[in-house]
Coordinates of C-alpha atoms and ligand atoms in Angstrom, one line a residue:
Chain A
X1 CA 1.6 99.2 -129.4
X2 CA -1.5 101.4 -130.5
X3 CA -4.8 100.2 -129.1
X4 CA -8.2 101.4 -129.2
X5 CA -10.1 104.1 -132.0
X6 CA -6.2 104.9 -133.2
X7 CA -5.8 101.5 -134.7
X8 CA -9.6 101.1 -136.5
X9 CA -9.3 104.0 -138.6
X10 CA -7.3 103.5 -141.4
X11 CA -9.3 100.2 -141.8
X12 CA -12.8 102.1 -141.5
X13 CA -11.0 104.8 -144.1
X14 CA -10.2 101.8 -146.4
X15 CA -13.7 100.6 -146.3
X16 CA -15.1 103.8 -147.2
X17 CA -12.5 104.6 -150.0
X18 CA -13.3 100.9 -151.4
X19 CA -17.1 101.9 -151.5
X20 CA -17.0 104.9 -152.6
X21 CA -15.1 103.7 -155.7
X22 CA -17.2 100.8 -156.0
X23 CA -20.4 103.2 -156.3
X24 CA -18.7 105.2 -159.0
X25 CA -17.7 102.6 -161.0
X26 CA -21.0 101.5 -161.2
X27 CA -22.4 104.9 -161.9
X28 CA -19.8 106.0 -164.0
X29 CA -20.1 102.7 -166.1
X30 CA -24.2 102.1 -165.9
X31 CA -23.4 97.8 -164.9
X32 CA -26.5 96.6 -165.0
X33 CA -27.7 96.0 -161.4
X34 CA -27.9 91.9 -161.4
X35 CA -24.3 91.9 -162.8
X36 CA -23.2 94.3 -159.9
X37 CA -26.0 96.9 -158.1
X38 CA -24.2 99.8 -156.0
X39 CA -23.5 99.7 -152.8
X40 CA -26.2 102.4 -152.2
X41 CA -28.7 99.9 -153.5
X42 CA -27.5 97.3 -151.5
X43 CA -28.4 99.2 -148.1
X44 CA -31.4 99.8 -149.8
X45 CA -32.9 96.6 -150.1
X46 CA -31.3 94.8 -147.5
X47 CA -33.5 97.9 -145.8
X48 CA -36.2 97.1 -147.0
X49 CA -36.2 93.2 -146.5
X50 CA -34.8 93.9 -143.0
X51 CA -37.6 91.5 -141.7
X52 CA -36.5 88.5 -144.1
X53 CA -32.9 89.0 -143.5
X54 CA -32.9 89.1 -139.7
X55 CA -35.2 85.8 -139.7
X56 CA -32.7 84.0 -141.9
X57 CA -29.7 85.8 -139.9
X58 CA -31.0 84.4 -136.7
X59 CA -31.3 80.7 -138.2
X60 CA -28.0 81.2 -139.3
X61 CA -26.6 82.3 -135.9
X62 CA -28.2 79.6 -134.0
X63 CA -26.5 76.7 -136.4
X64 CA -23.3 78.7 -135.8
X65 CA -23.7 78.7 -132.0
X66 CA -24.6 75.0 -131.4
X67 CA -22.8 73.5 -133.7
X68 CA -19.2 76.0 -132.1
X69 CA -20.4 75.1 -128.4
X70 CA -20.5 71.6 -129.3
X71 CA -17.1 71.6 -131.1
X72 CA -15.7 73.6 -128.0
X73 CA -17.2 70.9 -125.7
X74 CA -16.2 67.7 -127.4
X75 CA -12.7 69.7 -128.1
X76 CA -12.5 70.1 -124.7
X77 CA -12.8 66.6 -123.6
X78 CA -10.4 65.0 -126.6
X79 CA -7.6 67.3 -125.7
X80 CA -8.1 67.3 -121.7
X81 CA -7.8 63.0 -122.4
X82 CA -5.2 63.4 -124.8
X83 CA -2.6 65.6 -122.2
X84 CA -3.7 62.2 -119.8
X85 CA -2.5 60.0 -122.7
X86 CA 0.8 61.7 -124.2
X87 CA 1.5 58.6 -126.4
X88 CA -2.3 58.6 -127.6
X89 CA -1.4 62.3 -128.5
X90 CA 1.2 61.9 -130.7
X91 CA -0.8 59.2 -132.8
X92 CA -4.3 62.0 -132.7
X93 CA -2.8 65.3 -133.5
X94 CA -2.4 64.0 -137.0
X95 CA -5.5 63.0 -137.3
X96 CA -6.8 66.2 -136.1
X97 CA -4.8 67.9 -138.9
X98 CA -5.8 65.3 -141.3
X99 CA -9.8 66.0 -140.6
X100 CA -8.9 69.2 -141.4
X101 CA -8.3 68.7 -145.2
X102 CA -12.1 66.9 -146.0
X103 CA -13.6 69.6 -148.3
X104 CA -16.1 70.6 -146.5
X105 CA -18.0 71.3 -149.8
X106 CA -18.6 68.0 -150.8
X107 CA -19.1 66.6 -147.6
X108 CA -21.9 69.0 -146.7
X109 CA -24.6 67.5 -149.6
X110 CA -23.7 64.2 -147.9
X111 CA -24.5 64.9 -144.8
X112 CA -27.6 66.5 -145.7
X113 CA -28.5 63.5 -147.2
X114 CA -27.7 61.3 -144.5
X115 CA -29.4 63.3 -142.1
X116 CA -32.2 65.4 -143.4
X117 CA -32.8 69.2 -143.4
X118 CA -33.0 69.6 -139.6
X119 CA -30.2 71.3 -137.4
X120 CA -28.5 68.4 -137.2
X121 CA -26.2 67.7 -140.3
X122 CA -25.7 72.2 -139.9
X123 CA -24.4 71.5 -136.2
X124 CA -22.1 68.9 -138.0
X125 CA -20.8 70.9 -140.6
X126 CA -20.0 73.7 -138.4
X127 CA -18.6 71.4 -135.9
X128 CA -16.3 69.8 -138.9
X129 CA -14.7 72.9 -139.8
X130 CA -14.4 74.4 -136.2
X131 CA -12.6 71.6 -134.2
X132 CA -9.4 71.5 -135.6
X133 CA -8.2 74.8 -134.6
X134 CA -10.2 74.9 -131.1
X135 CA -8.7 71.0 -130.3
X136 CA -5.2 71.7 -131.3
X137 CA -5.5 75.0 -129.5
X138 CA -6.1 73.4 -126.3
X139 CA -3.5 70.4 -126.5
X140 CA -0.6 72.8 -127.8
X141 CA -2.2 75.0 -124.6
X142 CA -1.8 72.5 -122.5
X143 CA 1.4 71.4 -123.3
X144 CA 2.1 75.4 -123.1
X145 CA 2.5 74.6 -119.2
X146 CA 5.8 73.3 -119.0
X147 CA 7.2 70.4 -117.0
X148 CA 8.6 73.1 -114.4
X149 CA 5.7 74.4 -112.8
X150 CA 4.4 70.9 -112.5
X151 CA 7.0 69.7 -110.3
X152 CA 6.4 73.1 -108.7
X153 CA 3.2 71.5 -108.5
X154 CA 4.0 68.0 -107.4
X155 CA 6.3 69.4 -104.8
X156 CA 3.5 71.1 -102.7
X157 CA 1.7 67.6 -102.5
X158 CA -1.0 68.3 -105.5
X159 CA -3.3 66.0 -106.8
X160 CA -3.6 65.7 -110.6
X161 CA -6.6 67.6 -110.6
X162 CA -5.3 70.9 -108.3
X163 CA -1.9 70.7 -110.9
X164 CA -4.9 70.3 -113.8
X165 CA -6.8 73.8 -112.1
X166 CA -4.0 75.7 -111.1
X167 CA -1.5 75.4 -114.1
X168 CA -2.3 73.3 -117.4
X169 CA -5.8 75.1 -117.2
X170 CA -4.8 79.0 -116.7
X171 CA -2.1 78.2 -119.2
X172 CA -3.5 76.7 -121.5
X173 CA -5.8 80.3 -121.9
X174 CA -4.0 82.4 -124.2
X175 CA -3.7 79.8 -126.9
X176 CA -7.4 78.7 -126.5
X177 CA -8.7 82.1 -127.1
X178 CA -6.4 82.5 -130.1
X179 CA -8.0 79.3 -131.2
X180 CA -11.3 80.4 -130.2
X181 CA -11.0 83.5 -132.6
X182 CA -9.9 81.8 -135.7
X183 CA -12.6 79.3 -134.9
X184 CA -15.7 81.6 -134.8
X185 CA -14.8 83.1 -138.2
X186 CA -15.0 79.7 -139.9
X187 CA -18.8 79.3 -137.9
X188 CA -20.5 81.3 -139.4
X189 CA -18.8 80.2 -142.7
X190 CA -19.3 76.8 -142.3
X191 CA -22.8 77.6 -141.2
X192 CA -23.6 79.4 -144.7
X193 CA -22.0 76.5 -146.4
X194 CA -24.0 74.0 -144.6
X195 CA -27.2 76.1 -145.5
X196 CA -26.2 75.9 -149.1
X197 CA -25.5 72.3 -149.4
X198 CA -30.0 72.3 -148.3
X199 CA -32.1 74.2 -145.8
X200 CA -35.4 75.5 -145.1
X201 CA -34.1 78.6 -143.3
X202 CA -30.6 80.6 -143.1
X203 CA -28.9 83.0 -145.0
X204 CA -27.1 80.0 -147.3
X205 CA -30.6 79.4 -148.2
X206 CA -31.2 82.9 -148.5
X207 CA -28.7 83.4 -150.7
X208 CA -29.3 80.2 -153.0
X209 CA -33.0 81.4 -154.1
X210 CA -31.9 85.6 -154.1
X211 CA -29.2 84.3 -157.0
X212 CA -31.7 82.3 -158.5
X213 CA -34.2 85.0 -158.8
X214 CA -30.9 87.4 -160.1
X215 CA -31.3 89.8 -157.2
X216 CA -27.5 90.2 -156.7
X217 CA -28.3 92.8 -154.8
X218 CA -29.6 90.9 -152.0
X219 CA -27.3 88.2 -152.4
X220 CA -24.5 91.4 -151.3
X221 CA -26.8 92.0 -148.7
X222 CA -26.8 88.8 -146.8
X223 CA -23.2 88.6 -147.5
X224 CA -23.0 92.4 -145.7
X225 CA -25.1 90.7 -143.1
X226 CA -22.5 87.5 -142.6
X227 CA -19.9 89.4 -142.1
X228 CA -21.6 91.7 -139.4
X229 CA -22.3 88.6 -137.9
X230 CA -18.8 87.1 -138.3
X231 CA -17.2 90.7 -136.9
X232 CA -19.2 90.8 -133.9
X233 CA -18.8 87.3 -132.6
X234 CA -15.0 87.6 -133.4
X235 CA -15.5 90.7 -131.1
X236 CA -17.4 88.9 -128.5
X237 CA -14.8 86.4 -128.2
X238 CA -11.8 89.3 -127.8
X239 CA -13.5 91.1 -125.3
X240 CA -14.3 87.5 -123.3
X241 CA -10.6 86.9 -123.4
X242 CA -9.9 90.4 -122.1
X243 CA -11.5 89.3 -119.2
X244 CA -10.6 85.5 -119.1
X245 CA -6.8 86.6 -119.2
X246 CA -5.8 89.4 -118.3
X247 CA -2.1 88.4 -117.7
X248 CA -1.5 88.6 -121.4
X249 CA -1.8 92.3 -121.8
X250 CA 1.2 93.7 -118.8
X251 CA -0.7 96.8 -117.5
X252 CA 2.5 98.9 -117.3
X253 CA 5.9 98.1 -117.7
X254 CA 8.6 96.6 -115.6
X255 CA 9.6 98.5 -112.6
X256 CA 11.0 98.3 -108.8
Chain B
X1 CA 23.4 63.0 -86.7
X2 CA 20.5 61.9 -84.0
X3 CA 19.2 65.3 -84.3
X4 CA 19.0 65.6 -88.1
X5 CA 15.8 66.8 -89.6
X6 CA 16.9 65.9 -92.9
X7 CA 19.2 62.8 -93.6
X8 CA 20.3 61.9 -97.2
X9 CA 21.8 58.6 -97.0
X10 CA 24.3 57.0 -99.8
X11 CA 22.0 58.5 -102.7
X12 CA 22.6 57.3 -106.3
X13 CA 21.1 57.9 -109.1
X14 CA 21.9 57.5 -112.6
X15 CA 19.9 59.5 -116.2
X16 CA 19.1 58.5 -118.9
X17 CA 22.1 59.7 -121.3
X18 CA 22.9 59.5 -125.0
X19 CA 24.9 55.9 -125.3
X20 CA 22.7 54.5 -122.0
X21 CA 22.3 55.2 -118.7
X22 CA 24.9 57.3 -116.7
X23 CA 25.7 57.7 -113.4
X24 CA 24.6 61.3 -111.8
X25 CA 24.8 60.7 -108.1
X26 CA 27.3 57.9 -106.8
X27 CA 26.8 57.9 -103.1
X28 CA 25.6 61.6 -101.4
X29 CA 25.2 62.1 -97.7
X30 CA 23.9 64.8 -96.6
X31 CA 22.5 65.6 -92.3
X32 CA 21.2 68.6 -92.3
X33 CA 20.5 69.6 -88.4
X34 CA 17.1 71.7 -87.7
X35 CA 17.5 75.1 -88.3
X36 CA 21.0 75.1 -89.6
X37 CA 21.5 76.1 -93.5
X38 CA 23.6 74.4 -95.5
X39 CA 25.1 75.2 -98.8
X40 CA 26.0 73.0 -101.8
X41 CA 28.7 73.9 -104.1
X42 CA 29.8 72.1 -106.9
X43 CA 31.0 71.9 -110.8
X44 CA 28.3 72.9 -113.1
X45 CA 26.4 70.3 -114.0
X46 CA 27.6 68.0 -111.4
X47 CA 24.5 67.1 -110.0
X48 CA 23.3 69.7 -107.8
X49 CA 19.7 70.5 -109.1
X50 CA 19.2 66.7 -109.2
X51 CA 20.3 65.7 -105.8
X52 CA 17.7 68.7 -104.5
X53 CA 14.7 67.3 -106.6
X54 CA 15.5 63.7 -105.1
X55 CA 15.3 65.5 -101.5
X56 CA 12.2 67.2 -102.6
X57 CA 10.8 64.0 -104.1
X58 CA 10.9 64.7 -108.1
X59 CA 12.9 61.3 -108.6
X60 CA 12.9 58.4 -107.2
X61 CA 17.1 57.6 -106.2
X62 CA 17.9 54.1 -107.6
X63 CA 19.2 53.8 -104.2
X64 CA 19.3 55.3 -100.9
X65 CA 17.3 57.1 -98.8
X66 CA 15.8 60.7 -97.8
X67 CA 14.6 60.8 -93.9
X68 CA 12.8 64.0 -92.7
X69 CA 13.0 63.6 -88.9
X70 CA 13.7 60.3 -89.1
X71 CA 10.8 59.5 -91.3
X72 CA 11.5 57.7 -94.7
X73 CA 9.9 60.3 -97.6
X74 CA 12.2 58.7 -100.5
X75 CA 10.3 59.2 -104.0
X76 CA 7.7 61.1 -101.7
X77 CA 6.5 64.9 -102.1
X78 CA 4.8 67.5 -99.9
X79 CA 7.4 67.2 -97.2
X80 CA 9.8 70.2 -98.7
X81 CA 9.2 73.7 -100.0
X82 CA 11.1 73.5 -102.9
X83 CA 12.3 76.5 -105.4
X84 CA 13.3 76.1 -108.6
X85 CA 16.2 77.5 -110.7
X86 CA 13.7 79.2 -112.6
X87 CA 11.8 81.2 -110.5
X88 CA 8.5 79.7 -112.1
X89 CA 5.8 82.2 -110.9
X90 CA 2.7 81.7 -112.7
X91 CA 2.0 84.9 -114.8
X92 CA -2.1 84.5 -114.4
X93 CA -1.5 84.6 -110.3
X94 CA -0.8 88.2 -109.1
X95 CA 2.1 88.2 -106.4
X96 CA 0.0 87.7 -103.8
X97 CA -2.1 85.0 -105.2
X98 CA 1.6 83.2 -106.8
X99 CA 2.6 83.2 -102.6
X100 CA -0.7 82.2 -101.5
X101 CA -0.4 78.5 -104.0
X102 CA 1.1 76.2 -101.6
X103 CA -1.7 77.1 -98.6
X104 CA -4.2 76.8 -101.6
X105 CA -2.8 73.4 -102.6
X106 CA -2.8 72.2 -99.0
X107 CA -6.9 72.7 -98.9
X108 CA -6.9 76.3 -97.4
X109 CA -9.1 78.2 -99.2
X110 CA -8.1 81.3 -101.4
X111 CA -9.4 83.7 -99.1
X112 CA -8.2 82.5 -96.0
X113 CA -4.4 81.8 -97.8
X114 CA -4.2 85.4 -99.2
X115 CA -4.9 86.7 -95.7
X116 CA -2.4 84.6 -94.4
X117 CA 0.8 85.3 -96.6
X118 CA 0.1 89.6 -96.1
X119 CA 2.1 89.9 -93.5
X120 CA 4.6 87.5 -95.3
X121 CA 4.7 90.0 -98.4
X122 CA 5.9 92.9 -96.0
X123 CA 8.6 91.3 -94.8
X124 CA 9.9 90.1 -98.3
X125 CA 9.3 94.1 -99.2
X126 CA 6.6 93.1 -101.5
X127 CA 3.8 95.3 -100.2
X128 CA 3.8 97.6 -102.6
X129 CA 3.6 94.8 -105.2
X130 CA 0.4 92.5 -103.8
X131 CA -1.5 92.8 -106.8
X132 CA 1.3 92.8 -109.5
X133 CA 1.8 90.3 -112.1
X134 CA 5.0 88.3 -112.1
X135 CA 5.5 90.3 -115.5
X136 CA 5.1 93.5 -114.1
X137 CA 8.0 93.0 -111.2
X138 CA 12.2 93.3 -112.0
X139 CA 14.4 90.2 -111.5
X140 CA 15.2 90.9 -108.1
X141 CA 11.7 91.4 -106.9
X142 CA 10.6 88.1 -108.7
X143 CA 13.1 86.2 -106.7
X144 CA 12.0 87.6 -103.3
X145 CA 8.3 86.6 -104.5
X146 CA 9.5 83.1 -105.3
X147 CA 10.9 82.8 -102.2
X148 CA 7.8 83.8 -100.1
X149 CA 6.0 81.6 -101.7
X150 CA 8.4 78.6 -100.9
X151 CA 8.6 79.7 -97.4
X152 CA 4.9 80.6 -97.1
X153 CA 4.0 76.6 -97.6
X154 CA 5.2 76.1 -93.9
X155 CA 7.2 73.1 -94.2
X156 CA 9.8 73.1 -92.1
X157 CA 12.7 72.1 -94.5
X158 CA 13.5 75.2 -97.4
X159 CA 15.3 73.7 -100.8
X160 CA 16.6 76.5 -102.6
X161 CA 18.1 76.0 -106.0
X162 CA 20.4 78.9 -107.2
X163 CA 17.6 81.8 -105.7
X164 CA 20.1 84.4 -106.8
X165 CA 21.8 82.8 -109.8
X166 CA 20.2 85.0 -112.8
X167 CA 20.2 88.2 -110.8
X168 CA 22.9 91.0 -111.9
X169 CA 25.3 91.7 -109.3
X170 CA 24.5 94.4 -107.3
X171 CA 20.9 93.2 -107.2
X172 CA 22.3 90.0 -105.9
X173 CA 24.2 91.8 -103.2
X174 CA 20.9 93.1 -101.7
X175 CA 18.8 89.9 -101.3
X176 CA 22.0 87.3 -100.1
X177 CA 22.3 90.1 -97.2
X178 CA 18.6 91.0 -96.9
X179 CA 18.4 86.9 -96.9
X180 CA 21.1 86.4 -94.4
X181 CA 19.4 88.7 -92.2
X182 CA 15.7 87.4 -92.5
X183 CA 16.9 83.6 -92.2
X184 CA 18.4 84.7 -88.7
X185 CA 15.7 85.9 -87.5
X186 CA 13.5 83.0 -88.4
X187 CA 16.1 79.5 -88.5
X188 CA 14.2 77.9 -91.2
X189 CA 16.0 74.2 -92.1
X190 CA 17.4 75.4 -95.5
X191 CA 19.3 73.1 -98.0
X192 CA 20.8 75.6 -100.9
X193 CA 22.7 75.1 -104.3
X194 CA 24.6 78.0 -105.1
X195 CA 27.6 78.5 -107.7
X196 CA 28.4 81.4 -105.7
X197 CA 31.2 80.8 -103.0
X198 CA 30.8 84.2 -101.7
X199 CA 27.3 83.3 -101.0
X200 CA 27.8 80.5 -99.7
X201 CA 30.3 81.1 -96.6
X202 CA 27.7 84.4 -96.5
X203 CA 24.9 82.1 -95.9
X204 CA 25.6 78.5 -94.7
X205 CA 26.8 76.8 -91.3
X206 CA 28.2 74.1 -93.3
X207 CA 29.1 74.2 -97.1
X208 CA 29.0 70.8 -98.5
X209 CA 30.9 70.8 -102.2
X210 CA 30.5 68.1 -104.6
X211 CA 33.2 65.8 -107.2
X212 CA 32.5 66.3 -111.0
X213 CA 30.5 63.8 -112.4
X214 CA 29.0 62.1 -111.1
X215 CA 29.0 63.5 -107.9
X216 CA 29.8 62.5 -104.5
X217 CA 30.8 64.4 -101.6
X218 CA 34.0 65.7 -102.1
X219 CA 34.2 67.7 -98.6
X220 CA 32.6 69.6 -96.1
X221 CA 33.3 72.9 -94.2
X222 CA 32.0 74.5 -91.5
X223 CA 31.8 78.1 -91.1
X224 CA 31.7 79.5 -87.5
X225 CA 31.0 83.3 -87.5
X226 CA 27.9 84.2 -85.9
X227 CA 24.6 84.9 -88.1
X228 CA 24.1 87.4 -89.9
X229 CA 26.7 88.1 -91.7
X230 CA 27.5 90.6 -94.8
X231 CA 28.6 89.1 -97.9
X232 CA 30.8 92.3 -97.9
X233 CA 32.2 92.2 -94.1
X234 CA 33.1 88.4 -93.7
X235 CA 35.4 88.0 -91.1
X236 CA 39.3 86.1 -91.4
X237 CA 38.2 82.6 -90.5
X238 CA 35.2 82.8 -93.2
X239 CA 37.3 84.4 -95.6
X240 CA 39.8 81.2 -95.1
X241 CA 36.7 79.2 -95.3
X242 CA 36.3 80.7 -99.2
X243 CA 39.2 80.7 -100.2
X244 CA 39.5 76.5 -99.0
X245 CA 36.1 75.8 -100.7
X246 CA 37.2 77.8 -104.0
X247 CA 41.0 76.1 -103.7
X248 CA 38.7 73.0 -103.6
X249 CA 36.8 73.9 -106.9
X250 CA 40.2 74.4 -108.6
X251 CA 39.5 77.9 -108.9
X252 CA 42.5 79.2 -106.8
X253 CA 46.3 78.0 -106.9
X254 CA 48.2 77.3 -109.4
X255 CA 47.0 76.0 -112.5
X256 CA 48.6 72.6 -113.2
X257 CA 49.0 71.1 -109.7
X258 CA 44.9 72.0 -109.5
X259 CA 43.1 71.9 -113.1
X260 CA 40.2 73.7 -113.5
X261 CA 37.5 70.6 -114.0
X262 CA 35.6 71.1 -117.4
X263 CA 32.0 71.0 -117.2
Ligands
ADP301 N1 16.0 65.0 -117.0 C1 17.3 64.6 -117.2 N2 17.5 63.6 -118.0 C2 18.8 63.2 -118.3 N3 19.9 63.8 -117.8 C3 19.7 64.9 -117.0 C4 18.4 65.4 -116.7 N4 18.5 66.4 -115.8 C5 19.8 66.6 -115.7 N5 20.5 65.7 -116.3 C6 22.0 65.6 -116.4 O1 22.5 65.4 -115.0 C7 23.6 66.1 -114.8 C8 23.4 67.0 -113.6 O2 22.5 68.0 -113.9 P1 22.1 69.1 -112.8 O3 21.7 68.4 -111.5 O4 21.1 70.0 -113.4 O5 23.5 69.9 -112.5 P2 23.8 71.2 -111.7 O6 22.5 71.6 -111.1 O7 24.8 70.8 -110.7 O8 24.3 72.2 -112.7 C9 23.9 66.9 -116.1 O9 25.0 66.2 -116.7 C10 22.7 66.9 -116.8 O10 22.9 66.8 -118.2
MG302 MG1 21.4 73.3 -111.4

C-alpha cells in the first residue's frame, strides 16, 4: 500500500498531460473561444474576476455546509432510532433507497417555488441528495457492531447507553466516514444544482448568466472553482477521519 | 454444596430450531466451590457455550436456576466476567484501554481504570503491548489481553469459553501452563469450556463432561494432583483421569462397543 506524494503523481501527471493537449488542440485548431477558450484563458479570467468568483464561491459553500450538517444531524437521529427499532428498520431502509431515486433536477424548480429564493429550499436540495448515503452509512455502521460484543457488553452490567458509547458508536466509524466522503462530493453538486434551479448568489447562478452572456470561459472557471471546492472538503473529511479512527489504518504489522 | 459460590440447578433450555423449538439443555447441575476451577467437556455443539451464557445471564433458562453465593441471578448480568469464544477485543480500544472496559462500565472513570489494570498487563506479559491495537498483537497475545480484561472486571466468578481454542499448538502450550500457574497463585472461581482434554485435567479440580444433545450431565471427575501442573508433566492418576474423560467422549476404546457421537 503506497501512501502519501507516491500515489498523487501519476494523477497530477494526467492532469497536466490532459491540459496541455487541451491547449493545443485549441491552438492548433483556432476554436473559437465561446465554443471552447484554452485552458490558459481560463486561469486568466477566472484571475481576473477573482473577486466575483470567490463571493459566489463562498455562497455556494455556505448552502453546501448547512444544508450537509443538517443532513448529518437529522441522519444521525433516524438511524440512531432506527438500530432502537430493528423492525422499523427493515420497513425505512427502503425508503431511504427509494428517496434516493427523486431527480433531483426536477424537484429543485419546485422547491424553489414552494419556498422562495432564500437558503432554505438550497439547504433542502443539498440535504435531499446527501442523506441517503450519510443515513444508510450509519445504520449499516451500526449494525457493523455485531451481536458479540454486545453481550460482551451486557455481561459487564451496561446500560443501553454505555453499550451505545462504547461499541455501536466507535463501530459504527469507519463506515460513517466512508459515507461522509461520498456525501460531501454530492454537496457541493447538489448545491450548484440548487443554485441553477434560482438564486440571487452562488456559483449555479454564476454559471447560468456567464452561459447566457457566452463567456464559456468563465463558465470553466467556476466549474475549476467547484471542483477545488469539492477536492478540499473531500480532503477535510479524510484527514478528520485520520483522526476520528485511527484503528483502521494498523501502524505496523502483526508481531510478538 | 453449602459452600458453592456458584450453583446451576436442573437448567433447561430449549432454541429456536428449524421444524420448532428444540431442546438444548435438559437438566444441568453444576456447584462450583469458591476458588476451585472447573472444566466442561463435551460433544461439539452440545451445549456448552450456551449453558455458560445462561450462567453469565445472556438467556433466560426456561427453567431452573443460577445462584451466586446463594443469591438467585437467573436471567441477571453483571454478576460474571465472561469471555467469549471469540476473543472480541474492540479494535478502536488499545490493549490497555480493551482491559480497562469492564472498570469503565462499572462507573470508574477512564483514568482511574487504566491506572488500575497496569499492573494487571505485566502479569499477563502485556507490558510491552499497553498501547497496541488488538490488530497489531498475534493470536496468542490477543487471548492473554482478553483474558485480563475478563479478570480485570473483579467479579469473583471467571466464565471462560474455549480461551485457547483458535490458538496453534505450541502457542497454546504456553498460555494453558502460563494459565495454570497464574490461576494458582490467585484462586479465581473459574467455570471453563474446553474441547481440549489435555487442558482440561491440566487446569480443572473437577471436569464436568456433557451427553450429546441436548445435554445433560453425563459425569464428573475429580482430579487430585496439586496446582500447578504442566500440561506436559501430568502425573499417573491425572493421566487416568484423561484417558477416563476421553474413554467417556468415545474417543478411546474400541470403535463399535463406544461410537464416536456425530456432532
Ligand atoms: N442463538 C441460537 N439460536 C438457535 N440455536 C442455537 C443458538 N446458539 C446455539 N444454538 C444451537 O444450540 C446447540 C448448542 O450450541 P453451543 O452451545 O454453541 O455448542 P458448543 O459450545 O457445545 O459447541 C447447537 O446445536 C446450536 O446449533
Ligand atoms: Mg461453543
Amino acid at each position: 500500500m503506497t501512501r502519501g506524494p507516491g500515489r498523487a503523481l501519476p494523477v497530477v501527471a494526467g492532469a497536466a498531460a490532459l491540459l496541455v493537449l487541451w491547449q493545443v488542440v485549441v491552438a492548433v485548431g483556432g476554436i473559437a473561444p465561446r465554443l471552447l477558450p484554452s485552458p490558459a484563458r481560463v486561469a486568466q479570467q477566472a484571475w481576473a474576476h477573482r473577486e466575483v468568483l470567490a463571493a459566489h464561491a463562498g455562497a455556494t459553500l455556505t448552502v453546501t455546509l448547512v444544508g450537509f450538517s443538517v443532513s448529518v444531524a437529522v441522519a444521525g437521529v433516524l438511524a440512531v432510532t432506527l438500530d432502537r427499532l430493528p423492525r422499523l428498520r427493515a420497513g425505512v431502509v427502503p425508503l431511504l433507497v427509494a428517496s434516493q431515486t427523486v431527480p433531483v433536477l426536477v424537484v429543485a424548480p419546485l422547491l424553489v417555488l414552494w419556498f422562495g429564493f432564500g437558503l432554505a429550499p438550497k439547504v433542502l436540495v443539498v440535504t435531499l441528495v446527501t442523506f441517503f448515503p450519510v443515513a444508510l452509512g450509519l445504520v449499516e455502521g451500526f449494525a457493523a457492531a455485531g451481536p458479540g460484543a454486545s453481550a460482551l457488553l451486557a455481561t459487564m452490567g451496561a446500560s443501553r447507553w454505555q453499550e451505545f458509547a462504547y461499541v455501536r458508536l466507535p463501530a459504527a466509524m469507519p463506515r460513517f466516514f466512508t459515507a461522509l466522503r461520498i456525501g460531501v462530493t454530492y454537496a457541493v453538486v447538489g448545491a450548484v444544482v440548487a443554485e441553477y434551479a434560482g438564486a440571487v448568489h452562488g456559483l449555479g447562478t454564476y454559471m447560468t448568466m456567464q452561459r447566457a452572456a457566452f463567456r464559456t470561459d468563465l463558465v470553466l472557471a467556476a466549474v475549476g472553482v467547484c471542483a477545488a471546492l469539492t477536492l478540499t472538503l473531500y480532503a477535510l473529511t479524510c484527514l478528520a477521519e485520520r483522526v476520528v479512527v485511527p484503528w483502521a489504518r494498523p501502524r505496523q504489522v502483526r508481531h510478538g | 454444596m453449602g459452600d458453592a459460590l456458584l450453583e446451576v440447578r436442573d437448567m433447561h433450555l430449549a432454541l429456536p430450531a428449524p421444524g420448532g423449538p428444540r431442546s438444548v439443555l435438559a437438566g444441568a447441575d453444576l456447584a462450583v466451590p469458591r476458588g476451585a476451577f472447573t472444566c466442561v467437556v463435551g460433544p461439539s455443539g452440545c451445549g456448552k457455550s450456551t449453558l455458560l451464557g445462561v450462567v453469565a445471564g445472556l438467556r433466560r433458562p426456561d427453567r431452573g436456576a443460577v445462584l451466586l453465593d446463594g443469591r438467585d441471578v437467573t436471567g441477571t448480568t453483571g454478576h460474571a466476567a465472561w469471555m467469549a469464544q471469540d476473543d472480541l477485543l474492540l479494535e478502536w480500544r488499545t490493549v490497555l484501554d480493551n482491559v480497562a472496559l469492564g472498570l469503565q462500565v462499572q462507573g470508574v472513570r477512564r483514568r482511574e481504570a487504566r491506572a488500575r489494570v497496569r499492573d494487571l498487563l505485566d502479569e499477563f506479559g502485556l507490558a510491552g503491548h499497553v498501547d497496541a491495537r488488538p490488530s497489531e498483537l498475534s493470536g496468542g497475545l490477543r487471548q492473554r489481553a482478553a483474558l485480563a480484561r475478563t479478570v480485570a472486571q473483579g467479579r469473583e466468578l471467571l466464565l471462560l469459553d474455549e480461551p485457547f481454542g483458535a490458538l496453534d499448538a505450541l502457542t497454546r502450550l504456553h498460555l494453558q501452563r502460563w494459565l495454570a500457574a497464574t490461576w494458582a497463585a490467585h484462586r479465581w472461581t473459574v467455570v471453563m469450556v474446553t474441547h481440549d482434554v489435555r487442558e482440561a485435567v491440566t487446569l480443572a479440580d473437577e471436569v464436568v463432561r456433557l451427553s450429546g444433545q441436548p445435554a445433560q450431565i453425563a459425569a464428573r471427575y475429580r482430579v487430585d494432583e496439586p496446582h500447578p501442573r504442566h500440561p506436559a508433566g501430568l502425573g499417573p492418576a491425572t493421566r487416568r483421569v484423561e484417558q477416563d474423560v476421553l474413554t467417556g467422549l468415545g474417543v478411546l476404546g474400541a470403535p463399535d462397543d463406544a461410537p464416536v457421537p456425530v456432532p
